Amino acid sequence: MSKNKRNKHNQSSMASGLQKLEESPMEPIRLDKDGNICIRIVAKPGAKQNGITHISADGVGVQVAAPPSEGEANAELLKYLSKVLRLRKSDVILDKGSRSRNKLVLITKGLSTTDAVKALIQTQIKIPPHT
């Protein structure tokens, strides 16, 4: 590859990298290009009970009362989120991260704004007791 071709290739790679950064906002709850609501989840399987621990730039922290084996924690996570968001289980889909603690969940129907989702999630945040 000639020097000019390499420079053009590097420039286009850098441009696509910048574009990816712009497309991934820091908000853990956002709309995707298809109008679905996306929620970044930081899952904590094996907890005593289901609960939402926090909302941060990393995602929504959700502790799940199921072990991380054979998809049990994923199923419990989707069931719990559908209950919190007052949706049918079929409207809450695990899009990415089936084998990771970092997951992407899609809301396909039912709620139309990210503010509505955030408000419902915030009502469930467990505040640890002060010791």
CSV table of C-alpha atoms in Angstrom, one decimal:
chain,number,residue,atom,x,y,z
A,1,MET,CA,0.0,0.0,0.0
A,2,SER,CA,1.4,3.4,-0.9
A,3,LYS,CA,2.0,6.1,1.6
A,4,ASN,CA,-1.0,8.2,0.3
A,5,LYS,CA,-3.3,5.2,0.4
A,6,ARG,CA,-2.2,4.4,4.0
A,7,ASN,CA,-2.9,8.0,5.1
A,8,LYS,CA,-6.3,8.0,3.5
A,9,HIS,CA,-7.1,4.6,5.2
A,10,ASN,CA,-5.9,5.9,8.6
A,11,GLN,CA,-7.9,9.1,8.2
A,12,SER,CA,-11.1,7.1,7.3
A,13,SER,CA,-10.5,4.7,10.2
A,14,MET,CA,-10.1,7.7,12.6
A,15,ALA,CA,-13.2,9.3,11.2
A,16,SER,CA,-15.2,6.1,11.7
A,17,GLY,CA,-13.8,5.8,15.2
A,18,LEU,CA,-14.9,9.4,16.0
A,19,GLN,CA,-18.3,8.7,14.5
A,20,LYS,CA,-18.7,5.7,16.8
A,21,LEU,CA,-17.8,7.8,19.8
A,22,GLU,CA,-20.5,10.3,18.8
A,23,GLU,CA,-23.1,7.6,18.4
A,24,SER,CA,-22.5,6.2,21.9
A,25,PRO,CA,-23.8,8.9,24.2
A,26,MET,CA,-23.0,8.7,27.9
A,27,GLU,CA,-26.7,8.4,28.8
A,28,PRO,CA,-27.5,4.8,30.0
A,29,ILE,CA,-31.1,5.2,28.8
A,30,ARG,CA,-31.6,6.5,25.2
A,31,LEU,CA,-33.5,6.1,22.0
A,32,ASP,CA,-32.0,4.1,19.1
A,33,LYS,CA,-32.4,4.9,15.4
A,34,ASP,CA,-35.4,2.6,15.2
A,35,GLY,CA,-37.3,4.3,18.0
A,36,ASN,CA,-36.6,1.6,20.6
A,37,ILE,CA,-35.6,2.6,24.1
A,38,CYS,CA,-32.1,1.2,24.9
A,39,ILE,CA,-31.0,0.6,28.5
A,40,ARG,CA,-27.4,-0.2,29.3
A,41,ILE,CA,-27.4,-2.6,32.3
A,42,VAL,CA,-24.6,-3.5,34.7
A,43,ALA,CA,-25.9,-6.8,36.0
A,44,LYS,CA,-25.0,-8.3,39.4
A,45,PRO,CA,-26.2,-11.9,39.4
A,46,GLY,CA,-26.4,-14.0,42.6
A,47,ALA,CA,-27.9,-11.4,44.8
A,48,LYS,CA,-30.3,-12.1,47.7
A,49,GLN,CA,-33.1,-10.2,45.9
A,50,ASN,CA,-33.8,-8.4,42.7
A,51,GLY,CA,-33.2,-4.6,42.8
A,52,ILE,CA,-31.9,-1.5,41.1
A,53,THR,CA,-28.8,-0.2,42.8
A,54,HIS,CA,-27.9,2.9,40.8
A,55,ILE,CA,-28.1,4.9,37.5
A,56,SER,CA,-24.7,6.2,36.3
A,57,ALA,CA,-22.9,6.9,33.0
A,58,ASP,CA,-21.8,3.2,33.0
A,59,GLY,CA,-25.4,2.0,33.1
A,60,VAL,CA,-28.3,1.0,35.3
A,61,GLY,CA,-27.0,-1.3,38.1
A,62,VAL,CA,-29.4,-4.2,38.6
A,63,GLN,CA,-28.8,-7.0,41.1
A,64,VAL,CA,-30.5,-10.2,40.1
A,65,ALA,CA,-31.5,-13.0,42.4
A,66,ALA,CA,-30.5,-15.8,40.1
A,67,PRO,CA,-27.2,-17.5,39.4
A,68,PRO,CA,-25.3,-16.6,36.2
A,69,SER,CA,-25.6,-20.0,34.6
A,70,GLU,CA,-27.7,-21.4,31.8
A,71,GLY,CA,-29.3,-18.0,31.2
A,72,GLU,CA,-31.1,-18.0,34.5
A,73,ALA,CA,-29.9,-14.5,35.5
A,74,ASN,CA,-30.8,-13.1,32.0
A,75,ALA,CA,-34.3,-14.5,32.2
A,76,GLU,CA,-34.7,-13.1,35.7
A,77,LEU,CA,-33.3,-9.7,34.7
A,78,LEU,CA,-35.9,-9.4,31.8
A,79,LYS,CA,-38.7,-10.6,34.1
A,80,TYR,CA,-37.7,-8.1,36.8
A,81,LEU,CA,-37.3,-5.1,34.3
A,82,SER,CA,-40.7,-5.9,32.7
A,83,LYS,CA,-42.3,-5.7,36.2
A,84,VAL,CA,-40.5,-2.5,37.1
A,85,LEU,CA,-41.4,-0.9,33.8
A,86,ARG,CA,-45.0,-2.3,33.8
A,87,LEU,CA,-44.6,-4.0,30.5
A,88,ARG,CA,-45.2,-7.4,29.0
A,89,LYS,CA,-42.1,-9.7,29.1
A,90,SER,CA,-42.2,-9.9,25.3
A,91,ASP,CA,-41.6,-6.1,25.1
A,92,VAL,CA,-38.3,-6.3,27.0
A,93,ILE,CA,-35.5,-7.9,24.9
A,94,LEU,CA,-31.9,-8.7,25.7
A,95,ASP,CA,-30.1,-7.3,22.7
A,96,LYS,CA,-26.4,-7.7,23.7
A,97,GLY,CA,-24.4,-9.1,26.5
A,98,SER,CA,-26.0,-12.5,27.2
A,99,ARG,CA,-22.7,-13.7,28.6
A,100,SER,CA,-21.5,-10.5,30.1
A,101,ARG,CA,-22.3,-8.3,33.1
A,102,ASN,CA,-22.7,-5.4,30.7
A,103,LYS,CA,-25.9,-5.8,28.8
A,104,LEU,CA,-28.1,-3.8,26.4
A,105,VAL,CA,-31.8,-4.2,26.8
A,106,LEU,CA,-34.4,-2.9,24.3
A,107,ILE,CA,-37.9,-1.7,25.1
A,108,THR,CA,-39.8,-2.3,21.9
A,109,LYS,CA,-43.3,-1.2,22.9
A,110,GLY,CA,-45.2,0.3,25.7
A,111,LEU,CA,-43.1,3.3,26.8
A,112,SER,CA,-42.4,6.1,24.4
A,113,THR,CA,-40.0,8.3,26.3
A,114,THR,CA,-36.7,7.8,28.0
A,115,ASP,CA,-37.8,10.1,30.8
A,116,ALA,CA,-40.7,7.7,31.6
A,117,VAL,CA,-38.3,4.8,31.8
A,118,LYS,CA,-35.9,6.7,33.9
A,119,ALA,CA,-38.6,7.8,36.3
A,120,LEU,CA,-39.9,4.2,36.8
A,121,ILE,CA,-36.4,2.9,37.3
A,122,GLN,CA,-35.5,5.7,39.8
A,123,THR,CA,-38.5,4.7,42.0
A,124,GLN,CA,-36.9,1.3,42.5
A,125,ILE,CA,-33.4,2.4,43.4
A,126,LYS,CA,-32.4,0.8,46.7
A,127,ILE,CA,-30.6,3.2,49.0
A,128,PRO,CA,-28.2,1.4,51.3
A,129,PRO,CA,-28.8,2.0,55.0
A,130,HIS,CA,-26.3,4.2,56.8
A,131,THR,CA,-24.1,2.5,59.4
